[in-house]
Short mmCIF file of C-alpha atoms in Angstrom, two decimals:
data_model
loop_
_atom_site.label_atom_id
_atom_site.label_comp_id
_atom_site.label_asym_id
_atom_site.label_seq_id
_atom_site.Cartn_x
_atom_site.Cartn_y
_atom_site.Cartn_z
CA GLU A 1 6.10 -17.88 5.70
CA VAL A 2 5.04 -14.34 6.50
CA GLN A 3 1.38 -14.02 7.46
CA LEU A 4 -0.64 -10.96 8.34
CA VAL A 5 -4.25 -11.64 9.31
CA GLU A 6 -6.60 -8.72 9.86
CA SER A 7 -9.84 -8.87 11.82
CA GLY A 8 -12.35 -6.58 13.46
CA GLY A 9 -14.11 -5.11 10.46
CA GLY A 10 -17.86 -5.01 10.01
CA LEU A 11 -20.93 -2.84 9.57
CA ILE A 12 -20.95 0.18 11.85
CA GLN A 13 -23.15 3.26 12.08
CA PRO A 14 -21.76 6.73 11.38
CA GLY A 15 -20.08 8.10 14.48
CA GLY A 16 -19.28 4.64 15.76
CA SER A 17 -15.98 3.00 16.67
CA LEU A 18 -14.13 -0.20 15.89
CA ARG A 19 -10.77 -1.72 16.74
CA LEU A 20 -9.04 -3.46 13.88
CA SER A 21 -6.37 -6.06 14.62
CA CYS A 22 -3.60 -7.60 12.57
CA ALA A 23 -1.93 -10.77 13.80
CA ALA A 24 1.57 -11.23 12.44
CA SER A 25 3.67 -14.37 12.11
CA GLY A 26 6.65 -15.67 10.16
CA PHE A 27 8.92 -12.68 10.72
CA SER A 28 10.38 -10.68 13.58
CA PHE A 29 7.38 -8.41 14.08
CA ARG A 30 8.96 -6.46 16.94
CA SER A 31 11.80 -5.29 14.67
CA TYR A 32 9.83 -3.66 11.90
CA TRP A 33 7.59 -0.77 10.94
CA MET A 34 3.94 -1.55 10.32
CA HIS A 35 1.26 0.30 8.37
CA TRP A 36 -2.44 0.48 7.68
CA VAL A 37 -3.53 1.12 4.09
CA ARG A 38 -7.16 1.30 2.97
CA GLN A 39 -9.05 0.93 -0.28
CA ALA A 40 -12.57 2.20 -0.77
CA PRO A 41 -14.79 0.01 -2.97
CA GLY A 42 -13.67 0.32 -6.59
CA LYS A 43 -11.07 2.95 -5.71
CA GLY A 44 -7.30 3.19 -5.32
CA LEU A 45 -5.01 2.68 -2.35
CA GLU A 46 -4.75 5.23 0.45
CA TRP A 47 -1.97 5.13 3.06
CA VAL A 48 -3.55 5.64 6.50
CA SER A 49 -0.93 5.32 9.23
CA HIS A 50 2.35 3.77 10.29
CA ILE A 51 4.17 2.95 13.51
CA ASN A 52 7.81 2.17 14.15
CA SER A 53 9.12 -0.95 15.82
CA ASP A 54 8.81 0.20 19.44
CA GLY A 55 5.72 2.36 18.96
CA SER A 56 7.49 5.65 19.65
CA ILE A 57 6.77 7.07 16.18
CA ARG A 58 3.22 7.18 14.84
CA ARG A 59 2.07 9.14 11.81
CA TYR A 60 -1.30 9.55 10.14
CA ALA A 61 -2.91 10.73 6.93
CA ASP A 62 -4.67 14.07 7.36
CA SER A 63 -7.99 12.39 6.54
CA VAL A 64 -7.86 10.29 9.74
CA LYS A 65 -5.75 12.41 12.09
CA GLY A 66 -7.47 12.85 15.45
CA ARG A 67 -9.93 10.02 14.80
CA PHE A 68 -7.73 6.95 14.26
CA THR A 69 -5.00 5.61 16.57
CA ILE A 70 -2.39 3.06 15.58
CA SER A 71 -0.74 0.89 18.21
CA ARG A 72 1.07 -2.40 18.56
CA ASP A 73 1.70 -5.14 21.12
CA ASN A 74 5.05 -6.71 20.32
CA ALA A 75 4.53 -9.42 22.95
CA LYS A 76 1.44 -10.54 21.05
CA ASN A 77 2.81 -9.86 17.54
CA THR A 78 -0.29 -7.77 16.87
CA LEU A 79 -0.95 -4.41 15.23
CA TYR A 80 -4.07 -2.40 15.99
CA LEU A 81 -6.04 0.47 14.52
CA GLN A 82 -8.62 2.14 16.75
CA VAL A 83 -11.07 3.92 14.46
CA ASN A 84 -13.43 6.45 16.03
CA SER A 85 -16.00 8.95 14.78
CA LEU A 86 -16.48 6.88 11.64
CA ARG A 87 -17.83 8.51 8.49
CA ALA A 88 -19.32 7.07 5.31
CA GLU A 89 -16.08 7.94 3.50
CA ASP A 90 -14.16 5.61 5.85
CA THR A 91 -15.87 2.63 4.19
CA ALA A 92 -13.03 0.55 2.79
CA VAL A 93 -11.00 -2.61 2.98
CA TYR A 94 -8.29 -1.99 5.58
CA TYR A 95 -4.97 -3.73 4.99
CA CYS A 96 -2.13 -4.05 7.43
CA ALA A 97 1.30 -4.05 5.81
CA GLY A 98 5.01 -3.92 6.58
CA PRO A 99 7.92 -4.17 7.17
CA TYR A 100 9.78 -0.93 6.37
CA SER A 101 9.04 2.72 7.04
CA GLY A 102 8.05 3.34 3.43
CA THR A 103 8.15 0.05 1.52
CA LEU A 104 5.37 -2.48 1.93
CA GLY A 105 6.56 -5.97 1.12
CA TYR A 106 4.14 -7.78 3.41
CA TRP A 107 0.37 -7.40 3.16
CA GLY A 108 -2.60 -9.01 4.86
CA GLN A 109 -5.78 -10.01 3.07
CA GLY A 110 -7.71 -7.04 4.45
CA THR A 111 -10.76 -6.49 6.61
CA LEU A 112 -13.85 -4.66 5.33
CA VAL A 113 -15.31 -1.75 7.25
CA ILE A 114 -18.72 -0.50 6.12
CA VAL A 115 -20.01 2.72 7.66
CA SER A 116 -23.73 3.01 7.08
CA SER A 117 -26.95 3.64 8.94
CA ASP B 1 2.03 16.78 0.08
CA ILE B 2 3.74 15.04 -2.82
CA GLN B 3 1.40 14.15 -5.67
CA LEU B 4 1.88 11.25 -8.07
CA THR B 5 0.37 11.39 -11.53
CA GLN B 6 0.12 7.91 -13.01
CA SER B 7 -0.67 7.23 -16.65
CA PRO B 8 -2.45 5.79 -18.43
CA SER B 9 -5.41 5.03 -16.16
CA SER B 10 -6.19 1.96 -18.26
CA LEU B 11 -4.35 0.02 -20.89
CA SER B 12 -5.17 -2.83 -23.22
CA ALA B 13 -2.34 -4.86 -24.72
CA SER B 14 -1.73 -8.21 -26.38
CA VAL B 15 0.08 -11.22 -25.00
CA GLY B 16 3.77 -10.82 -25.77
CA ASP B 17 3.63 -7.01 -25.92
CA ARG B 18 5.93 -4.67 -24.04
CA VAL B 19 3.91 -2.44 -21.70
CA THR B 20 4.99 0.83 -20.10
CA ILE B 21 3.31 2.65 -17.21
CA THR B 22 4.53 6.01 -16.02
CA CYS B 23 4.36 7.86 -12.72
CA GLN B 24 5.32 11.52 -12.36
CA ALA B 25 6.08 13.00 -8.95
CA SER B 26 5.19 16.61 -8.14
CA GLN B 27 8.67 17.19 -6.69
CA ASP B 28 12.03 15.49 -6.40
CA ILE B 29 11.69 12.25 -4.44
CA GLY B 30 15.03 10.72 -5.40
CA ASN B 31 14.58 6.98 -5.83
CA SER B 32 11.88 6.73 -3.14
CA LEU B 33 9.29 5.08 -5.33
CA ASN B 34 7.76 1.60 -5.32
CA TRP B 35 5.53 -0.29 -7.76
CA TYR B 36 2.77 -2.69 -6.71
CA GLN B 37 0.54 -5.13 -8.57
CA GLN B 38 -2.99 -5.77 -7.37
CA LYS B 39 -5.10 -8.55 -8.84
CA PRO B 40 -8.90 -8.45 -8.39
CA GLY B 41 -9.95 -9.32 -4.86
CA LYS B 42 -6.37 -9.63 -3.65
CA ALA B 43 -3.95 -7.55 -1.61
CA PRO B 44 -1.29 -5.55 -3.44
CA LYS B 45 2.07 -7.18 -4.11
CA LEU B 46 5.39 -5.34 -4.14
CA LEU B 47 7.12 -5.60 -7.52
CA ILE B 48 9.82 -2.92 -7.55
CA TYR B 49 11.32 -0.85 -4.74
CA ASP B 50 13.70 2.09 -4.71
CA ALA B 51 12.57 2.88 -8.28
CA SER B 52 14.44 0.03 -9.97
CA ILE B 53 15.18 -2.88 -7.62
CA LEU B 54 13.25 -6.04 -8.35
CA GLU B 55 11.64 -7.60 -5.28
CA THR B 56 12.77 -11.15 -4.58
CA GLY B 57 10.69 -13.71 -6.44
CA VAL B 58 9.22 -11.26 -8.95
CA SER B 59 9.60 -12.12 -12.62
CA SER B 60 12.47 -10.43 -14.41
CA ARG B 61 9.96 -9.36 -17.07
CA PHE B 62 9.19 -6.47 -14.70
CA SER B 63 11.60 -3.57 -14.50
CA GLY B 64 11.61 -0.02 -13.16
CA SER B 65 13.50 3.11 -14.08
CA ARG B 66 13.75 6.78 -13.15
CA SER B 67 14.49 9.99 -15.03
CA GLY B 68 14.29 12.97 -12.72
CA THR B 69 10.77 13.00 -11.31
CA ASP B 70 9.47 10.59 -13.95
CA PHE B 71 9.32 6.89 -13.14
CA THR B 72 8.50 3.98 -15.42
CA LEU B 73 7.33 0.42 -14.88
CA THR B 74 7.94 -1.82 -17.87
CA ILE B 75 6.49 -5.26 -18.41
CA SER B 76 8.18 -7.15 -21.20
CA ARG B 77 6.49 -10.06 -22.97
CA LEU B 78 3.05 -9.52 -21.43
CA GLN B 79 1.44 -12.67 -20.03
CA PRO B 80 -2.23 -13.34 -19.19
CA GLY B 81 -1.28 -13.56 -15.51
CA ASP B 82 -0.14 -9.94 -15.59
CA ILE B 83 -3.76 -8.73 -15.70
CA ALA B 84 -4.02 -6.45 -12.70
CA THR B 85 -4.06 -2.88 -11.55
CA TYR B 86 -0.63 -1.35 -11.01
CA TYR B 87 0.14 1.38 -8.50
CA CYS B 88 3.16 3.55 -7.85
CA GLN B 89 3.82 4.79 -4.30
CA GLN B 90 6.27 7.39 -2.99
CA TYR B 91 7.91 7.34 0.44
CA ASP B 92 10.15 10.34 0.35
CA ASN B 93 10.89 11.94 3.71
CA LEU B 94 7.75 12.03 5.88
CA PRO B 95 4.22 10.74 5.23
CA PRO B 96 1.71 10.79 3.71
CA TYR B 97 3.08 8.04 1.52
CA THR B 98 0.89 8.71 -1.49
CA PHE B 99 -0.10 6.22 -4.15
CA GLY B 100 -0.74 6.92 -7.80
CA GLN B 101 -4.27 6.57 -9.10
CA GLY B 102 -3.59 3.14 -10.57
CA THR B 103 -3.35 1.69 -14.07
CA LYS B 104 -5.76 -1.09 -14.99
CA LEU B 105 -4.11 -3.47 -17.42
CA GLU B 106 -6.24 -5.69 -19.65
CA ILE B 107 -5.47 -8.20 -22.37
CA LYS B 108 -6.74 -7.50 -25.89
#
């Protein structure tokens, strides 16, 4: 059974940083693309970033470019999102998802990030 | 960036009805469109990929189609368990892989 388990969210002050993690199991993590998608409270889905299987390709939404960094550790079957210079508008549930470059058949349960003073 | 215009934003239908949700792309994206279902408090679930291919394990009451830049998700014989918000998503060429605004489906 495929499982994606996010962690690392929480309450953080504006300008702060967090590292979100996503532990994967039940599929060949090292072979697939992975993504981060977020959802602000009561709002729709927003694609944030993706990374290819070996980490050589990383792309970002304009809204997070220069502030967020996606990475992966294939030895640990774990996806990461380093989020810096956080703003109130970054408040959202952050989902990790996979396994293709554009199609998201696997989703985690999400981790909530609240940016507030 | 490619924009997706999803309609309606909300929809109320009766059990057993046939429901149609549309998604219009701002430019040609070929068949690079997916449909997701999101129930309250849950992660999205892939229903349809490549515009019309049913994801494994998804009920055959769900179907997808394409006409040019217009895409349609159809739910036949609506069931109470279909209550959710539905999103389209395009993945043509390079990111951002935009989502539609969502359609909230309710039972009358």
